Amino acid sequence: GGSGGSGLKDTYTVASDTSFVPFEFKENGEYVGFDIDLINAIADEVGFEIKLETTNFDGIIPGLQTGSFDIALAGITITDERKKTVDFSDPYYDAGLRIGVSVDNKDINSIEDLKGKTVATRLGSTSADYIKKNIEGAEASQFEQLDQVYLAVENGSADAVLYDSPNVAYYIQTKGEDSLKMVGELYQAEQYGIAFAKGQDELVSKVNEALATLKENGKYDEIYEKWFGE
Ligand code: GLN
């Protein structure tokens, strides 16, 4: 249906990650998660359809730049570096980085203890950057998929994982309780934003308006509660 003379399209291609619990992951053959619910609520509010495409995290920003995708949400941290190549919505989720180690590890209790260690993380992530810049002598063992990141710690090929706080927490809570534990504090506060291919200012402002509406009318809280409630 026409969008009443606005410059918006009827359908937007939305890229998401193949697996970043609990923001997007496959369950019974379908993509579910916080980001999926949020973008559907926003699309309803603004009045567009979405065509979801999932890809490895490190392919998302390049795909926005080449025009393969219009919009992306995948727990993408807003950074000044990324703002040079894509636009971001207002922040929609506060996160940060946390450490996970094997349940029987007694040596690693904070970021200082990661000096000179092998730290598993994901290719193209803010966490990979953090390890390279801030942890002296650490080797960042980088994988495309998060399953591989957690497996590296579980099988002992890495000493620890450093990754997004909600992801480490959710992974441990749902799958890793017997093998992994979270230690230390929140390192480097981050905020997630919806990313857009540049040149879609009208869409970005409509999405920001919708986000504000969903925060006011309780819909955002409902989605938050569904994925992060006790
Ligand atoms: N928030 C992290 C980043 O933007 C990683 C998100 C993810 O793995 N989907 O780098």
PDB file of C-alpha atoms and ligand atoms in Angstrom:
ATOM      1  CA  GLY A   1       0.000   0.000   0.000  1.00  0.00           C
ATOM      2  CA  GLY A   2       1.223   3.573  -0.702  1.00  0.00           C
ATOM      3  CA  SER A   3       2.836   5.483   2.083  1.00  0.00           C
ATOM      4  CA  GLY A   4       0.942   8.710   1.640  1.00  0.00           C
ATOM      5  CA  GLY A   5       3.461  10.727  -0.297  1.00  0.00           C
ATOM      6  CA  SER A   6       6.357  10.122   2.070  1.00  0.00           C
ATOM      7  CA  GLY A   7       9.722   9.009   0.793  1.00  0.00           C
ATOM      8  CA  LEU A   8       9.534   5.714   2.636  1.00  0.00           C
ATOM      9  CA  LYS A   9       9.539   2.359   0.893  1.00  0.00           C
ATOM     10  CA  ASP A  10       6.904  -0.334   1.465  1.00  0.00           C
ATOM     11  CA  THR A  11       9.528  -2.959   2.260  1.00  0.00           C
ATOM     12  CA  TYR A  12      13.025  -2.721   3.722  1.00  0.00           C
ATOM     13  CA  THR A  13      15.739  -5.341   3.729  1.00  0.00           C
ATOM     14  CA  VAL A  14      16.789  -5.865   7.336  1.00  0.00           C
ATOM     15  CA  ALA A  15      20.038  -7.642   8.086  1.00  0.00           C
ATOM     16  CA  SER A  16      20.602  -9.475  11.320  1.00  0.00           C
ATOM     17  CA  ASP A  17      23.180 -11.774  12.821  1.00  0.00           C
ATOM     18  CA  THR A  18      22.968 -15.557  12.372  1.00  0.00           C
ATOM     19  CA  SER A  19      23.210 -16.031  16.140  1.00  0.00           C
ATOM     20  CA  PHE A  20      23.594 -13.566  19.002  1.00  0.00           C
ATOM     21  CA  VAL A  21      21.495 -14.762  21.939  1.00  0.00           C
ATOM     22  CA  PRO A  22      19.040 -13.496  23.049  1.00  0.00           C
ATOM     23  CA  PHE A  23      18.829 -10.765  20.389  1.00  0.00           C
ATOM     24  CA  GLU A  24      18.563 -13.017  17.335  1.00  0.00           C
ATOM     25  CA  PHE A  25      18.781 -16.772  17.044  1.00  0.00           C
ATOM     26  CA  LYS A  26      17.057 -19.628  15.299  1.00  0.00           C
ATOM     27  CA  GLU A  27      14.491 -21.624  17.202  1.00  0.00           C
ATOM     28  CA  ASN A  28      12.390 -24.306  15.523  1.00  0.00           C
ATOM     29  CA  GLY A  29      13.437 -23.027  12.121  1.00  0.00           C
ATOM     30  CA  GLU A  30      12.475 -19.423  12.818  1.00  0.00           C
ATOM     31  CA  TYR A  31      14.377 -16.341  13.854  1.00  0.00           C
ATOM     32  CA  VAL A  32      13.380 -15.051  17.285  1.00  0.00           C
ATOM     33  CA  GLY A  33      14.835 -12.677  19.869  1.00  0.00           C
ATOM     34  CA  PHE A  34      14.787  -9.185  21.299  1.00  0.00           C
ATOM     35  CA  ASP A  35      15.961  -7.485  18.088  1.00  0.00           C
ATOM     36  CA  ILE A  36      13.471  -9.423  15.963  1.00  0.00           C
ATOM     37  CA  ASP A  37      10.552  -8.402  18.205  1.00  0.00           C
ATOM     38  CA  LEU A  38      11.787  -4.818  18.335  1.00  0.00           C
ATOM     39  CA  ILE A  39      12.148  -4.359  14.576  1.00  0.00           C
ATOM     40  CA  ASN A  40       8.731  -5.943  13.988  1.00  0.00           C
ATOM     41  CA  ALA A  41       7.148  -3.531  16.483  1.00  0.00           C
ATOM     42  CA  ILE A  42       8.935  -0.585  14.844  1.00  0.00           C
ATOM     43  CA  ALA A  43       7.905  -1.701  11.354  1.00  0.00           C
ATOM     44  CA  ASP A  44       4.257  -1.926  12.512  1.00  0.00           C
ATOM     45  CA  GLU A  45       4.479   1.497  14.080  1.00  0.00           C
ATOM     46  CA  VAL A  46       6.066   3.233  11.067  1.00  0.00           C
ATOM     47  CA  GLY A  47       4.167   1.154   8.518  1.00  0.00           C
ATOM     48  CA  PHE A  48       6.609  -0.886   6.468  1.00  0.00           C
ATOM     49  CA  GLU A  49       7.249  -4.559   5.773  1.00  0.00           C
ATOM     50  CA  ILE A  50      10.556  -6.210   6.481  1.00  0.00           C
ATOM     51  CA  LYS A  51      12.545  -8.731   4.524  1.00  0.00           C
ATOM     52  CA  LEU A  52      14.887 -10.379   7.034  1.00  0.00           C
ATOM     53  CA  GLU A  53      18.320 -11.573   5.945  1.00  0.00           C
ATOM     54  CA  THR A  54      20.803 -13.122   8.334  1.00  0.00           C
ATOM     55  CA  THR A  55      24.534 -13.050   7.852  1.00  0.00           C
ATOM     56  CA  ASN A  56      27.748 -13.346   9.872  1.00  0.00           C
ATOM     57  CA  PHE A  57      28.256 -10.304  12.064  1.00  0.00           C
ATOM     58  CA  ASP A  58      31.354  -9.141  10.187  1.00  0.00           C
ATOM     59  CA  GLY A  59      29.344  -8.969   6.944  1.00  0.00           C
ATOM     60  CA  ILE A  60      26.620  -6.656   8.246  1.00  0.00           C
ATOM     61  CA  ILE A  61      28.262  -3.230   8.049  1.00  0.00           C
ATOM     62  CA  PRO A  62      29.899  -3.951   4.645  1.00  0.00           C
ATOM     63  CA  GLY A  63      26.452  -5.084   3.393  1.00  0.00           C
ATOM     64  CA  LEU A  64      24.905  -1.781   4.474  1.00  0.00           C
ATOM     65  CA  GLN A  65      27.685   0.109   2.718  1.00  0.00           C
ATOM     66  CA  THR A  66      27.232  -1.722  -0.585  1.00  0.00           C
ATOM     67  CA  GLY A  67      23.453  -1.362  -0.437  1.00  0.00           C
ATOM     68  CA  SER A  68      22.647  -5.078   0.013  1.00  0.00           C
ATOM     69  CA  PHE A  69      20.758  -4.142   3.189  1.00  0.00           C
ATOM     70  CA  ASP A  70      18.813  -1.006   4.147  1.00  0.00           C
ATOM     71  CA  ILE A  71      18.652  -1.561   7.882  1.00  0.00           C
ATOM     72  CA  ALA A  72      20.526  -3.795  10.330  1.00  0.00           C
ATOM     73  CA  LEU A  73      20.068  -4.734  13.917  1.00  0.00           C
ATOM     74  CA  ALA A  74      22.255  -7.296  15.613  1.00  0.00           C
ATOM     75  CA  GLY A  75      23.202  -5.813  18.958  1.00  0.00           C
ATOM     76  CA  ILE A  76      25.429  -3.472  16.988  1.00  0.00           C
ATOM     77  CA  THR A  77      27.427  -1.204  19.268  1.00  0.00           C
ATOM     78  CA  ILE A  78      27.328   2.465  18.295  1.00  0.00           C
ATOM     79  CA  THR A  79      30.917   3.665  17.741  1.00  0.00           C
ATOM     80  CA  ASP A  80      32.429   6.784  16.172  1.00  0.00           C
ATOM     81  CA  GLU A  81      34.365   4.567  13.783  1.00  0.00           C
ATOM     82  CA  ARG A  82      31.194   2.864  12.510  1.00  0.00           C
ATOM     83  CA  LYS A  83      29.387   6.215  12.246  1.00  0.00           C
ATOM     84  CA  LYS A  84      31.742   7.086   9.413  1.00  0.00           C
ATOM     85  CA  THR A  85      30.196   4.377   7.237  1.00  0.00           C
ATOM     86  CA  VAL A  86      26.630   3.866   8.543  1.00  0.00           C
ATOM     87  CA  ASP A  87      23.976   5.888  10.372  1.00  0.00           C
ATOM     88  CA  PHE A  88      22.551   4.850  13.737  1.00  0.00           C
ATOM     89  CA  SER A  89      19.190   5.234  15.439  1.00  0.00           C
ATOM     90  CA  ASP A  90      19.015   6.512  18.998  1.00  0.00           C
ATOM     91  CA  PRO A  91      20.446   3.892  21.403  1.00  0.00           C
ATOM     92  CA  TYR A  92      17.979   1.112  22.256  1.00  0.00           C
ATOM     93  CA  TYR A  93      19.935  -1.084  24.679  1.00  0.00           C
ATOM     94  CA  ASP A  94      22.731  -0.531  27.245  1.00  0.00           C
ATOM     95  CA  ALA A  95      25.377  -3.231  27.325  1.00  0.00           C
ATOM     96  CA  GLY A  96      29.117  -3.638  27.841  1.00  0.00           C
ATOM     97  CA  LEU A  97      31.797  -6.296  27.882  1.00  0.00           C
ATOM     98  CA  ARG A  98      32.177  -9.113  30.388  1.00  0.00           C
ATOM     99  CA  ILE A  99      34.524 -12.025  30.972  1.00  0.00           C
ATOM    100  CA  GLY A 100      33.544 -15.683  30.982  1.00  0.00           C
ATOM    101  CA  VAL A 101      35.879 -18.449  32.164  1.00  0.00           C
ATOM    102  CA  SER A 102      35.664 -22.132  32.881  1.00  0.00           C
ATOM    103  CA  VAL A 103      33.810 -22.845  36.182  1.00  0.00           C
ATOM    104  CA  ASP A 104      36.945 -24.333  37.735  1.00  0.00           C
ATOM    105  CA  ASN A 105      39.234 -21.441  36.770  1.00  0.00           C
ATOM    106  CA  LYS A 106      40.562 -19.720  39.899  1.00  0.00           C
ATOM    107  CA  ASP A 107      43.237 -17.523  38.278  1.00  0.00           C
ATOM    108  CA  ILE A 108      41.160 -15.178  36.174  1.00  0.00           C
ATOM    109  CA  ASN A 109      38.988 -12.786  38.158  1.00  0.00           C
ATOM    110  CA  SER A 110      39.314  -9.492  36.320  1.00  0.00           C
ATOM    111  CA  ILE A 111      40.562  -7.856  33.139  1.00  0.00           C
ATOM    112  CA  GLU A 112      44.097  -7.500  34.614  1.00  0.00           C
ATOM    113  CA  ASP A 113      44.294 -11.279  34.841  1.00  0.00           C
ATOM    114  CA  LEU A 114      43.867 -11.546  31.064  1.00  0.00           C
ATOM    115  CA  LYS A 115      47.306 -10.074  30.356  1.00  0.00           C
ATOM    116  CA  GLY A 116      49.282 -12.489  28.201  1.00  0.00           C
ATOM    117  CA  LYS A 117      46.336 -14.894  27.944  1.00  0.00           C
ATOM    118  CA  THR A 118      44.431 -16.238  24.966  1.00  0.00           C
ATOM    119  CA  VAL A 119      41.038 -14.547  24.898  1.00  0.00           C
ATOM    120  CA  ALA A 120      38.288 -15.859  22.623  1.00  0.00           C
ATOM    121  CA  THR A 121      36.092 -13.355  20.858  1.00  0.00           C
ATOM    122  CA  ARG A 122      34.369 -12.615  17.618  1.00  0.00           C
ATOM    123  CA  LEU A 123      35.755 -11.280  14.383  1.00  0.00           C
ATOM    124  CA  GLY A 124      34.811  -7.656  13.711  1.00  0.00           C
ATOM    125  CA  SER A 125      33.436  -6.997  17.201  1.00  0.00           C
ATOM    126  CA  THR A 126      34.081  -4.163  19.641  1.00  0.00           C
ATOM    127  CA  SER A 127      35.376  -6.830  22.000  1.00  0.00           C
ATOM    128  CA  ALA A 128      38.099  -7.927  19.534  1.00  0.00           C
ATOM    129  CA  ASP A 129      39.180  -4.268  19.339  1.00  0.00           C
ATOM    130  CA  TYR A 130      39.158  -3.941  23.092  1.00  0.00           C
ATOM    131  CA  ILE A 131      41.446  -6.949  23.571  1.00  0.00           C
ATOM    132  CA  LYS A 132      43.932  -5.663  21.004  1.00  0.00           C
ATOM    133  CA  LYS A 133      44.017  -2.142  22.429  1.00  0.00           C
ATOM    134  CA  ASN A 134      43.681  -2.647  26.165  1.00  0.00           C
ATOM    135  CA  ILE A 135      44.982  -6.017  27.283  1.00  0.00           C
ATOM    136  CA  GLU A 136      48.727  -6.198  27.254  1.00  0.00           C
ATOM    137  CA  GLY A 137      50.205  -9.264  25.600  1.00  0.00           C
ATOM    138  CA  ALA A 138      46.828 -10.961  25.176  1.00  0.00           C
ATOM    139  CA  GLU A 139      46.139 -12.939  22.067  1.00  0.00           C
ATOM    140  CA  ALA A 140      42.644 -12.387  20.639  1.00  0.00           C
ATOM    141  CA  SER A 141      41.454 -15.715  19.289  1.00  0.00           C
ATOM    142  CA  GLN A 142      38.772 -14.598  16.827  1.00  0.00           C
ATOM    143  CA  PHE A 143      35.942 -16.673  15.403  1.00  0.00           C
ATOM    144  CA  GLU A 144      33.070 -15.910  13.033  1.00  0.00           C
ATOM    145  CA  GLN A 145      30.438 -17.683  15.128  1.00  0.00           C
ATOM    146  CA  LEU A 146      29.753 -17.356  18.842  1.00  0.00           C
ATOM    147  CA  ASP A 147      29.365 -21.142  19.242  1.00  0.00           C
ATOM    148  CA  GLN A 148      33.038 -21.394  18.338  1.00  0.00           C
ATOM    149  CA  VAL A 149      33.948 -18.616  20.792  1.00  0.00           C
ATOM    150  CA  TYR A 150      32.327 -20.388  23.754  1.00  0.00           C
ATOM    151  CA  LEU A 151      33.567 -23.785  22.628  1.00  0.00           C
ATOM    152  CA  ALA A 152      37.154 -22.487  22.630  1.00  0.00           C
ATOM    153  CA  VAL A 153      36.868 -21.763  26.360  1.00  0.00           C
ATOM    154  CA  GLU A 154      34.978 -24.978  27.084  1.00  0.00           C
ATOM    155  CA  ASN A 155      37.602 -27.129  25.355  1.00  0.00           C
ATOM    156  CA  GLY A 156      40.522 -25.198  26.869  1.00  0.00           C
ATOM    157  CA  SER A 157      41.995 -23.756  23.675  1.00  0.00           C
ATOM    158  CA  ALA A 158      41.291 -20.240  25.055  1.00  0.00           C
ATOM    159  CA  ASP A 159      41.649 -19.062  28.668  1.00  0.00           C
ATOM    160  CA  ALA A 160      38.593 -16.812  28.661  1.00  0.00           C
ATOM    161  CA  VAL A 161      35.919 -15.199  26.526  1.00  0.00           C
ATOM    162  CA  LEU A 162      35.371 -11.442  26.471  1.00  0.00           C
ATOM    163  CA  TYR A 163      32.052 -10.525  24.931  1.00  0.00           C
ATOM    164  CA  ASP A 164      28.842  -8.525  25.204  1.00  0.00           C
ATOM    165  CA  SER A 165      27.411  -8.720  28.730  1.00  0.00           C
ATOM    166  CA  PRO A 166      23.858  -9.783  27.797  1.00  0.00           C
ATOM    167  CA  ASN A 167      25.209 -12.479  25.462  1.00  0.00           C
ATOM    168  CA  VAL A 168      27.648 -13.984  27.987  1.00  0.00           C
ATOM    169  CA  ALA A 169      24.963 -13.897  30.690  1.00  0.00           C
ATOM    170  CA  TYR A 170      22.284 -15.484  28.503  1.00  0.00           C
ATOM    171  CA  TYR A 171      24.619 -18.136  27.115  1.00  0.00           C
ATOM    172  CA  ILE A 172      25.687 -19.220  30.597  1.00  0.00           C
ATOM    173  CA  GLN A 173      22.135 -19.152  31.925  1.00  0.00           C
ATOM    174  CA  THR A 174      20.717 -21.261  29.102  1.00  0.00           C
ATOM    175  CA  LYS A 175      23.540 -23.577  28.025  1.00  0.00           C
ATOM    176  CA  GLY A 176      26.798 -23.082  29.855  1.00  0.00           C
ATOM    177  CA  GLU A 177      25.920 -23.214  33.553  1.00  0.00           C
ATOM    178  CA  ASP A 178      27.982 -26.357  34.182  1.00  0.00           C
ATOM    179  CA  SER A 179      30.965 -25.246  32.126  1.00  0.00           C
ATOM    180  CA  LEU A 180      31.304 -21.448  32.329  1.00  0.00           C
ATOM    181  CA  LYS A 181      30.972 -18.633  34.860  1.00  0.00           C
ATOM    182  CA  MET A 182      31.085 -14.860  34.582  1.00  0.00           C
ATOM    183  CA  VAL A 183      33.817 -12.991  36.479  1.00  0.00           C
ATOM    184  CA  GLY A 184      34.911  -9.374  36.999  1.00  0.00           C
ATOM    185  CA  GLU A 185      32.811  -6.325  36.203  1.00  0.00           C
ATOM    186  CA  LEU A 186      31.329  -4.658  33.196  1.00  0.00           C
ATOM    187  CA  TYR A 187      34.257  -3.492  31.077  1.00  0.00           C
ATOM    188  CA  GLN A 188      33.588  -0.731  28.531  1.00  0.00           C
ATOM    189  CA  ALA A 189      29.990   0.475  28.578  1.00  0.00           C
ATOM    190  CA  GLU A 190      28.366   0.220  25.143  1.00  0.00           C
ATOM    191  CA  GLN A 191      25.021   1.068  23.585  1.00  0.00           C
ATOM    192  CA  TYR A 192      23.298  -0.765  20.761  1.00  0.00           C
ATOM    193  CA  GLY A 193      21.745   1.101  17.866  1.00  0.00           C
ATOM    194  CA  ILE A 194      19.838   0.177  14.731  1.00  0.00           C
ATOM    195  CA  ALA A 195      22.182   0.764  11.782  1.00  0.00           C
ATOM    196  CA  PHE A 196      21.164   2.196   8.415  1.00  0.00           C
ATOM    197  CA  ALA A 197      22.771   2.517   5.019  1.00  0.00           C
ATOM    198  CA  LYS A 198      23.601   6.217   4.711  1.00  0.00           C
ATOM    199  CA  GLY A 199      21.218   8.571   2.912  1.00  0.00           C
ATOM    200  CA  GLN A 200      17.937   7.506   4.578  1.00  0.00           C
ATOM    201  CA  ASP A 201      17.378  10.422   6.947  1.00  0.00           C
ATOM    202  CA  GLU A 202      13.592  10.286   6.795  1.00  0.00           C
ATOM    203  CA  LEU A 203      13.572   6.588   7.666  1.00  0.00           C
ATOM    204  CA  VAL A 204      16.004   7.117  10.550  1.00  0.00           C
ATOM    205  CA  SER A 205      13.844   9.838  12.086  1.00  0.00           C
ATOM    206  CA  LYS A 206      10.651   7.758  11.686  1.00  0.00           C
ATOM    207  CA  VAL A 207      12.367   4.825  13.370  1.00  0.00           C
ATOM    208  CA  ASN A 208      13.531   7.079  16.225  1.00  0.00           C
ATOM    209  CA  GLU A 209       9.966   8.372  16.657  1.00  0.00           C
ATOM    210  CA  ALA A 210       8.656   4.805  16.725  1.00  0.00           C
ATOM    211  CA  LEU A 211      11.299   3.788  19.278  1.00  0.00           C
ATOM    212  CA  ALA A 212      10.235   6.677  21.531  1.00  0.00           C
ATOM    213  CA  THR A 213       6.569   5.697  21.142  1.00  0.00           C
ATOM    214  CA  LEU A 214       7.293   2.055  22.036  1.00  0.00           C
ATOM    215  CA  LYS A 215       9.223   3.181  25.112  1.00  0.00           C
ATOM    216  CA  GLU A 216       6.293   5.358  26.183  1.00  0.00           C
ATOM    217  CA  ASN A 217       3.467   2.936  25.527  1.00  0.00           C
ATOM    218  CA  GLY A 218       4.981  -0.043  27.342  1.00  0.00           C
ATOM    219  CA  LYS A 219       5.644  -2.171  24.259  1.00  0.00           C
ATOM    220  CA  TYR A 220       9.426  -1.831  24.639  1.00  0.00           C
ATOM    221  CA  ASP A 221       9.194  -2.919  28.287  1.00  0.00           C
ATOM    222  CA  GLU A 222       7.064  -5.893  27.291  1.00  0.00           C
ATOM    223  CA  ILE A 223       9.699  -7.053  24.798  1.00  0.00           C
ATOM    224  CA  TYR A 224      12.480  -6.420  27.338  1.00  0.00           C
ATOM    225  CA  GLU A 225      10.643  -8.415  29.985  1.00  0.00           C
ATOM    226  CA  LYS A 226      10.074 -11.299  27.555  1.00  0.00           C
ATOM    227  CA  TRP A 227      13.805 -11.744  26.885  1.00  0.00           C
ATOM    228  CA  PHE A 228      15.456 -10.453  30.049  1.00  0.00           C
ATOM    229  CA  GLY A 229      12.819 -10.812  32.762  1.00  0.00           C
ATOM    230  CA  GLU A 230      13.359 -13.288  35.586  1.00  0.00           C
TER     231      GLU A 230
HETATM  232  N1  GLN B   1      28.013  -5.534  20.098  1.00  0.00           N
HETATM  233  C1  GLN B   1      29.102  -6.158  19.418  1.00  0.00           C
HETATM  234  C2  GLN B   1      29.615  -5.248  18.327  1.00  0.00           C
HETATM  235  O1  GLN B   1      28.893  -4.443  17.850  1.00  0.00           O
HETATM  236  C3  GLN B   1      28.811  -7.539  18.839  1.00  0.00           C
HETATM  237  C4  GLN B   1      27.429  -7.865  18.449  1.00  0.00           C
HETATM  238  C5  GLN B   1      27.233  -9.235  17.826  1.00  0.00           C
HETATM  239  O2  GLN B   1      28.054 -10.153  17.923  1.00  0.00           O
HETATM  240  N2  GLN B   1      26.122  -9.407  17.153  1.00  0.00           N
HETATM  241  O3  GLN B   1      30.750  -5.335  17.958  1.00  0.00           O
END
